[in-house]
Amino acid sequence: RERPTRMAKQKLTYALLLLHLLGSSRGTFVSFRSSNSESRSIATRLLVLGNDAVGRVDSHHTASVHVSSRLSMSTGYDTDEEYSRCLTPKQERKNVLDEGYKLIDDLPRWKRLLVKPIRMVRNTLLPSSATKPGNLIMVCTGTSTWKQNYTFTGWADPDLTEQGIQECEHAARLLIEAGYEPDIIYTSRLKRAIRSVWTIVQELDSVYLPIFKSWRLNERMYGDVTGLSKKETAKKLGSDVVQAWRRSLKSRPPPAKKGGEFDPSLDRKYSDLTEEQIPLTESLKDCMERTRPLWEYKISRDLRKGNNVMIVGHSNSLRGLCKIIDDVPDKDTRDLTIPSGIPVVYKFDKYMKPIPPKEGSLTQLHTSGVFLEKPGLLNKALKRQESWRLQVPGTDGDSEIKKQTKRLTTMEKSLMKLREEKEMEKWAEQFVEDTGERQVKLVNGGSSMVNEDDEEGEFEEDTNVKDASELQGVVPNIGQVDVEKDPVVVFVRHGRTPHNLLALFTGWEDPPLAESGVEDAKRAGQLLRKHGFQFDVVYSSWLTRAIETAWYILDELDMTWLPVIKSWRLNERHYGALTGKSKKMVGNIYGEDQLKKWRRGFNIPPPKTSSFSFEYPGNDYKRTKYVSDIRISFSETLFRSIEAKKFQLHRKFPKSESLKMCMDRSIPFYTERIVPEAVAKGKRVLITSHENAIRGILMHLCEIPEENMNDLHLPNGVPLVYNVRRKCISLLDEGTGEDPLEKYDFGSAVDYLFKPCELLEEDFIVEEEAETVQREPVQA
């Protein structure tokens, strides 16, 4: 009817309620037409009725109500306790613990069983020595492009805006100001959350932190309204309907269409999930309940161990965690809000109960978390800054000098300045006239200009361009890899750093990528994308330059959601007392003959660094806490315990390494960790590491003799593709028409690296078929 009477509306309501109670595995769809607001009011009523009815009004003013059974909505339970928990706690625990890869090296099981009773006795006898729970830091992702446009985002994957990046940088600075240092980070698999994490850890100078990317922290799934404007949807359906979807605890939007644009099952980042785990729509309670197992079986356990845990999530997943932690009643959950760019910090007692904040703290109603800044100030400041930028030219960000300075240490800045001065002197020399003044004569009568070869480091050299006349032969396997079916391991040496450009021994020192190094990494990512590469897992060292290289490659591939496992075993060779020095410095201090022995010797380590030196990795407490696979040093433990006046366990970190010692840790990491964990399962692996660590693995894979290892050079940012089945290394065609060996210098051991690929049985089958095809016309 054009205007339904009150009785007609009541009858329709009762009829739909009866259908709802009876249930139908296929669901029931009822619609009627109206040109006024009566349709919207009925749709809104039925939306709330039973919490499973979904109301919509199309462009023809048709009000539709879809009533589906609880079974068809994948939550066939009546009690709140079982609302979204279809697995037993034991099954949930197994699912959560089996998700993803092991990011932190843990003690062997027998050691954990041995240590556990000892800790229990110690905590009982000495309560003061018991580990106090760490702090929980929650940060909401920065503003995304869709959020800026007031669009239902959910599991869609837009990136951050410039404002969103500024919000994350601000959050990191607030953490620095308050003195909070996260030990472990949890985030979702969505790009806006992962880029938020990357922005924060860069600002904290902590890119080495383990980052666990879980689908359980994804934003709420908005189903069929994903991608729709909130304002336009509110106009069509009524603000009551939209607000019910956004704020009601159990109301769900219409489910996403199977096989549609926003069906998560078609996205490769969720390929490890079962069909039952992937939602097509979610209520706010659904979203909260899927985060609960992650909290119970992983996050809370990390907190109990004394780790500071940072969660970078989305508004609804963080609201769910706040509800769980503070036991917020259902009716008050809709009032919880987590603004972007303002960290919320929780503290816990020994029973993992949140500690109430002090009086006067910036705390949200119903919660115990404390804001590190008054919410709302940042948003106003960013708007004011944007307004100022538009009105006053030249106020649109950091200068190039600041960007370059951020990537340099004090020593590097001095050497860079010296290089600029020398270039200026060389330029000015052409304008100097002979004034008749006495000139200094050199003893050898040669030029005072520095030999360019002396500026190039052999341990961490820059990307070299080789003269074509030096090539010893054509290298096979260029471009020979079937990215569709051949399992591969791709090795990429990190992009160039300021240390590389200045020919300094870098080792375990931790400079970031130079601007040219960033370009190296991006080009590697673009080349891999051009050839259609897709990876499943990434392994890197714990050094910044390797982690940054992995990030820029994944960003180019649009695969930042991949797990990145960071291990000290993929670190560069430790150069001991040579760390930070140039070849010329070392030659002057130790003599040229000794320098050659360290450079060319396979089993000759440089002089050791001191236990109290900045170069000794055992003094880097931020990183050493993640290492459990190095034996304990009794002497270091004794001396450090005496100095600290309390027991301090210390491990035997290397103080210097020969090339052999470096390989003795990188090769077992590949064979005992990467191969069984990924390669043997057919996973596609990306390894971003350092020249000597990669050399070791290549020595194992390509059977390169020890005496030739120092003759193998690896250019920065050039992907080396190892075909697991064919047991050969390939280079990717860059599309320039150049032979890569005419462009890059791989050293005189290049023939060992690029051996012909092994033929497989399928290759002979293809050849036989080709011969048969050729013979058939002749026989006819």
CSV table of C-alpha atoms in Angstrom, one decimal, residues 313-577:
chain,number,residue,atom,x,y,z
A,313,GLY,CA,44.7,-1.7,15.3
A,314,HIS,CA,41.5,-0.2,14.2
A,315,SER,CA,38.7,1.5,16.1
A,316,ASN,CA,36.4,-1.5,16.5
A,317,SER,CA,39.1,-4.1,17.2
A,318,LEU,CA,40.6,-1.8,19.8
A,319,ARG,CA,37.2,-1.2,21.3
A,320,GLY,CA,36.8,-4.9,21.6
A,321,LEU,CA,40.0,-5.3,23.5
A,322,CYS,CA,39.1,-2.4,25.8
A,323,LYS,CA,35.8,-4.2,26.5
A,324,ILE,CA,37.6,-7.5,27.3
A,325,ILE,CA,40.3,-5.9,29.5
A,326,ASP,CA,38.0,-3.6,31.5
A,327,ASP,CA,34.9,-5.9,31.3
A,328,VAL,CA,32.8,-3.1,29.9
A,329,PRO,CA,29.1,-3.9,29.9
A,330,ASP,CA,27.5,-4.3,26.5
A,331,LYS,CA,25.3,-1.2,26.9
A,332,ASP,CA,28.4,1.0,27.5
A,333,THR,CA,30.6,-0.5,24.7
A,334,ARG,CA,29.2,1.9,22.1
A,335,ASP,CA,30.6,4.8,24.1
A,336,LEU,CA,34.2,3.6,23.7
A,337,THR,CA,36.3,5.6,21.2
A,338,ILE,CA,40.0,5.3,20.3
A,339,PRO,CA,41.2,8.4,18.3
A,340,SER,CA,44.0,8.2,15.8
A,341,GLY,CA,47.5,9.3,16.8
A,342,ILE,CA,46.9,9.3,20.6
A,343,PRO,CA,48.4,6.2,22.4
A,344,VAL,CA,46.4,4.6,25.2
A,345,VAL,CA,48.5,2.9,27.9
A,346,TYR,CA,47.3,0.1,30.2
A,347,LYS,CA,49.2,-1.1,33.3
A,348,PHE,CA,48.5,-4.4,35.0
A,349,ASP,CA,48.9,-6.0,38.4
A,350,LYS,CA,50.4,-9.5,39.0
A,351,TYR,CA,47.0,-11.0,38.4
A,352,MET,CA,46.7,-9.3,35.0
A,353,LYS,CA,44.0,-7.0,36.2
A,354,PRO,CA,44.1,-3.4,34.9
A,355,ILE,CA,45.4,-0.9,37.4
A,356,PRO,CA,43.0,2.0,37.9
A,357,PRO,CA,44.7,5.2,36.7
A,358,LYS,CA,45.6,8.0,39.1
A,359,GLU,CA,43.1,10.7,39.7
A,360,GLY,CA,43.2,13.4,37.1
A,361,SER,CA,44.6,11.1,34.4
A,362,LEU,CA,43.3,11.4,30.8
A,363,THR,CA,41.1,8.3,31.0
A,364,GLN,CA,38.1,7.4,29.0
A,365,LEU,CA,34.9,6.5,30.8
A,366,HIS,CA,34.5,2.8,31.7
A,367,THR,CA,38.2,2.1,31.0
A,368,SER,CA,41.5,2.0,32.8
A,369,GLY,CA,43.7,3.1,29.9
A,370,VAL,CA,45.4,6.5,30.0
A,371,PHE,CA,45.7,8.7,27.0
A,372,LEU,CA,49.2,10.2,26.5
A,373,GLU,CA,47.6,13.4,25.2
A,374,LYS,CA,44.2,15.0,25.4
A,375,PRO,CA,42.1,13.6,22.5
A,376,GLY,CA,41.2,16.2,19.8
A,377,LEU,CA,44.2,18.4,20.1
A,378,LEU,CA,46.2,16.6,17.4
A,379,ASN,CA,43.3,16.8,14.9
A,380,LYS,CA,42.9,20.5,15.5
A,381,ALA,CA,46.6,21.1,15.2
A,382,LEU,CA,46.9,19.2,11.9
A,383,LYS,CA,44.0,21.2,10.5
A,384,ARG,CA,45.6,24.4,11.5
A,385,GLN,CA,48.9,23.3,10.0
A,386,GLU,CA,47.2,22.4,6.7
A,387,SER,CA,45.5,25.8,6.7
A,388,TRP,CA,48.8,27.5,7.3
A,389,ARG,CA,50.5,25.5,4.6
A,390,LEU,CA,47.9,26.6,2.0
A,391,GLN,CA,48.2,30.3,3.0
A,392,VAL,CA,52.0,30.5,3.5
A,393,PRO,CA,54.2,29.1,0.7
A,394,GLY,CA,57.3,27.1,1.8
A,395,THR,CA,55.8,25.6,5.0
A,396,ASP,CA,55.0,22.2,3.5
A,397,GLY,CA,57.4,19.8,5.4
A,398,ASP,CA,61.0,19.1,6.1
A,399,SER,CA,63.7,20.4,3.9
A,400,GLU,CA,65.9,18.1,1.9
A,401,ILE,CA,68.8,18.9,4.3
A,402,LYS,CA,66.7,17.6,7.3
A,403,LYS,CA,65.8,14.5,5.3
A,404,GLN,CA,69.4,13.8,4.4
A,405,THR,CA,70.7,14.6,8.0
A,406,LYS,CA,68.2,12.1,9.4
A,407,ARG,CA,70.0,9.3,7.6
A,408,LEU,CA,73.6,10.2,8.7
A,409,THR,CA,75.6,9.7,11.8
A,410,THR,CA,77.9,12.4,13.1
A,411,MET,CA,81.0,10.8,11.5
A,412,GLU,CA,79.2,10.3,8.2
A,413,LYS,CA,78.1,13.9,8.1
A,414,SER,CA,81.7,15.0,8.7
A,415,LEU,CA,83.0,12.7,5.9
A,416,MET,CA,80.2,13.8,3.6
A,417,LYS,CA,81.2,17.4,4.2
A,418,LEU,CA,84.8,16.6,3.5
A,419,ARG,CA,83.8,15.0,0.2
A,420,GLU,CA,81.8,18.1,-0.8
A,421,GLU,CA,84.8,20.3,0.0
A,422,LYS,CA,87.1,18.1,-2.1
A,423,GLU,CA,84.7,18.3,-5.0
A,424,MET,CA,84.6,22.1,-4.6
A,425,GLU,CA,88.4,22.3,-4.6
A,426,LYS,CA,88.5,20.2,-7.7
A,427,TRP,CA,86.0,22.5,-9.4
A,428,ALA,CA,87.8,25.6,-8.3
A,429,GLU,CA,91.2,24.4,-9.4
A,430,GLN,CA,90.4,25.1,-13.0
A,431,PHE,CA,90.0,28.9,-12.3
A,432,VAL,CA,93.3,29.3,-10.3
A,433,GLU,CA,96.0,31.2,-12.1
A,434,ASP,CA,99.7,30.8,-11.6
A,435,THR,CA,100.7,33.6,-9.2
A,436,GLY,CA,104.4,32.6,-8.9
A,437,GLU,CA,104.0,31.5,-5.4
A,438,ARG,CA,106.0,28.5,-4.1
A,439,GLN,CA,104.0,25.2,-4.5
A,440,VAL,CA,104.4,22.1,-2.5
A,441,LYS,CA,106.2,19.3,-4.4
A,442,LEU,CA,105.1,15.7,-3.7
A,443,VAL,CA,107.8,13.2,-3.0
A,444,ASN,CA,106.5,10.7,-5.6
A,445,GLY,CA,105.8,13.4,-8.1
A,446,GLY,CA,102.3,12.1,-8.6
A,447,SER,CA,98.9,13.6,-8.2
A,448,SER,CA,97.5,14.4,-4.8
A,449,MET,CA,94.1,13.3,-6.0
A,450,VAL,CA,92.7,10.2,-4.1
A,451,ASN,CA,92.7,7.0,-6.0
A,452,GLU,CA,89.0,6.0,-6.6
A,453,ASP,CA,89.8,2.4,-6.0
A,454,ASP,CA,90.9,3.3,-2.5
A,455,GLU,CA,87.4,4.7,-1.8
A,456,GLU,CA,85.6,1.5,-2.6
A,457,GLY,CA,85.1,-1.0,0.3
A,458,GLU,CA,85.6,-4.7,-0.4
A,459,PHE,CA,83.6,-5.9,2.5
A,460,GLU,CA,80.6,-3.7,2.0
A,461,GLU,CA,81.2,-2.3,-1.4
A,462,ASP,CA,79.0,-0.1,-3.5
A,463,THR,CA,77.2,-1.4,-6.6
A,464,ASN,CA,79.9,-1.7,-9.2
A,465,VAL,CA,79.7,-1.2,-13.0
A,466,LYS,CA,82.0,-3.6,-14.8
A,467,ASP,CA,83.7,-3.0,-18.1
A,468,ALA,CA,82.3,-5.4,-20.8
A,469,SER,CA,85.8,-6.4,-21.8
A,470,GLU,CA,86.4,-8.0,-18.3
A,471,LEU,CA,83.5,-10.5,-18.8
A,472,GLN,CA,84.8,-14.1,-18.9
A,473,GLY,CA,81.8,-15.5,-20.7
A,474,VAL,CA,78.0,-15.3,-21.2
A,475,VAL,CA,76.1,-16.2,-18.0
A,476,PRO,CA,73.3,-18.7,-18.4
A,477,ASN,CA,69.8,-18.7,-16.7
A,478,ILE,CA,69.0,-15.0,-17.2
A,479,GLY,CA,65.3,-14.7,-16.9
A,480,GLN,CA,64.9,-18.5,-16.8
A,481,VAL,CA,62.3,-18.9,-14.0
A,482,ASP,CA,58.7,-20.0,-14.2
A,483,VAL,CA,57.2,-17.7,-11.5
A,484,GLU,CA,53.9,-19.6,-11.8
A,485,LYS,CA,55.0,-23.1,-10.7
A,486,ASP,CA,58.7,-23.1,-9.6
A,487,PRO,CA,59.3,-22.6,-5.9
A,488,VAL,CA,62.0,-20.0,-5.5
A,489,VAL,CA,64.2,-18.3,-2.9
A,490,VAL,CA,65.1,-14.7,-3.9
A,491,PHE,CA,68.2,-13.2,-2.3
A,492,VAL,CA,68.6,-9.4,-2.3
A,493,ARG,CA,71.6,-7.6,-0.7
A,494,HIS,CA,70.4,-4.5,1.1
A,495,GLY,CA,70.5,-1.1,-0.7
A,496,ARG,CA,73.5,1.2,-0.3
A,497,THR,CA,74.1,3.0,3.0
A,498,PRO,CA,76.2,6.1,3.8
A,499,HIS,CA,78.9,3.6,5.1
A,500,ASN,CA,79.0,1.9,1.7
A,501,LEU,CA,79.3,5.2,-0.1
A,502,LEU,CA,82.2,6.2,2.2
A,503,ALA,CA,83.9,2.8,2.1
A,504,LEU,CA,83.6,2.1,5.9
A,505,PHE,CA,83.6,-1.3,7.5
A,506,THR,CA,80.0,-1.6,8.6
A,507,GLY,CA,79.4,-5.0,10.1
A,508,TRP,CA,76.9,-5.0,12.9
A,509,GLU,CA,76.8,-1.2,13.0
A,510,ASP,CA,73.4,0.0,12.1
A,511,PRO,CA,73.2,2.9,9.6
A,512,PRO,CA,69.9,3.3,7.6
A,513,LEU,CA,69.7,3.2,3.8
A,514,ALA,CA,71.0,6.2,1.9
A,515,GLU,CA,68.7,7.9,-0.5
A,516,SER,CA,70.4,5.9,-3.3
A,517,GLY,CA,69.9,2.8,-1.2
A,518,VAL,CA,66.2,3.4,-1.0
A,519,GLU,CA,66.2,3.6,-4.8
A,520,ASP,CA,68.1,0.3,-5.0
A,521,ALA,CA,65.4,-1.4,-2.9
A,522,LYS,CA,62.5,0.2,-4.8
A,523,ARG,CA,64.0,-0.9,-8.2
A,524,ALA,CA,64.4,-4.4,-6.9
A,525,GLY,CA,60.7,-4.4,-5.9
A,526,GLN,CA,59.6,-3.0,-9.2
A,527,LEU,CA,61.7,-5.6,-11.1
A,528,LEU,CA,60.1,-8.5,-9.1
A,529,ARG,CA,56.7,-7.0,-9.6
A,530,LYS,CA,57.3,-6.8,-13.4
A,531,HIS,CA,58.1,-10.5,-13.5
A,532,GLY,CA,55.0,-11.4,-11.4
A,533,PHE,CA,56.7,-12.6,-8.2
A,534,GLN,CA,54.6,-13.3,-5.2
A,535,PHE,CA,56.1,-14.3,-1.8
A,536,ASP,CA,54.8,-16.1,1.2
A,537,VAL,CA,57.4,-15.1,3.9
A,538,VAL,CA,60.4,-12.8,4.3
A,539,TYR,CA,63.6,-13.4,6.2
A,540,SER,CA,65.9,-10.5,7.2
A,541,SER,CA,68.7,-9.7,9.6
A,542,TRP,CA,67.9,-7.5,12.6
A,543,LEU,CA,69.9,-4.6,11.1
A,544,THR,CA,68.0,-1.5,9.8
A,545,ARG,CA,69.4,-1.5,6.3
A,546,ALA,CA,68.2,-5.0,5.6
A,547,ILE,CA,64.8,-4.5,7.2
A,548,GLU,CA,64.3,-1.2,5.2
A,549,THR,CA,65.2,-3.0,2.0
A,550,ALA,CA,62.6,-5.6,2.7
A,551,TRP,CA,60.0,-3.0,3.5
A,552,TYR,CA,60.5,-1.0,0.2
A,553,ILE,CA,60.5,-4.2,-1.8
A,554,LEU,CA,57.2,-5.4,-0.2
A,555,ASP,CA,55.7,-1.9,-0.6
A,556,GLU,CA,56.4,-2.0,-4.3
A,557,LEU,CA,54.9,-5.5,-4.5
A,558,ASP,CA,51.9,-4.4,-2.4
A,559,MET,CA,52.6,-7.2,0.0
A,560,THR,CA,53.4,-5.4,3.2
A,561,TRP,CA,51.1,-7.9,5.0
A,562,LEU,CA,53.7,-10.7,4.7
A,563,PRO,CA,55.4,-11.9,7.8
A,564,VAL,CA,58.9,-10.6,8.2
A,565,ILE,CA,61.2,-12.8,10.4
A,566,LYS,CA,64.3,-11.0,11.7
A,567,SER,CA,67.3,-12.9,12.9
A,568,TRP,CA,70.8,-12.0,14.0
A,569,ARG,CA,72.0,-15.1,12.1
A,570,LEU,CA,71.5,-13.2,8.9
A,571,ASN,CA,73.5,-10.2,10.1
A,572,GLU,CA,76.6,-9.0,8.3
A,573,ARG,CA,80.0,-10.3,9.3
A,574,HIS,CA,81.2,-8.6,12.6
A,575,TYR,CA,84.4,-6.6,11.9
A,576,GLY,CA,85.4,-6.2,15.5
A,577,ALA,CA,87.7,-3.3,16.1
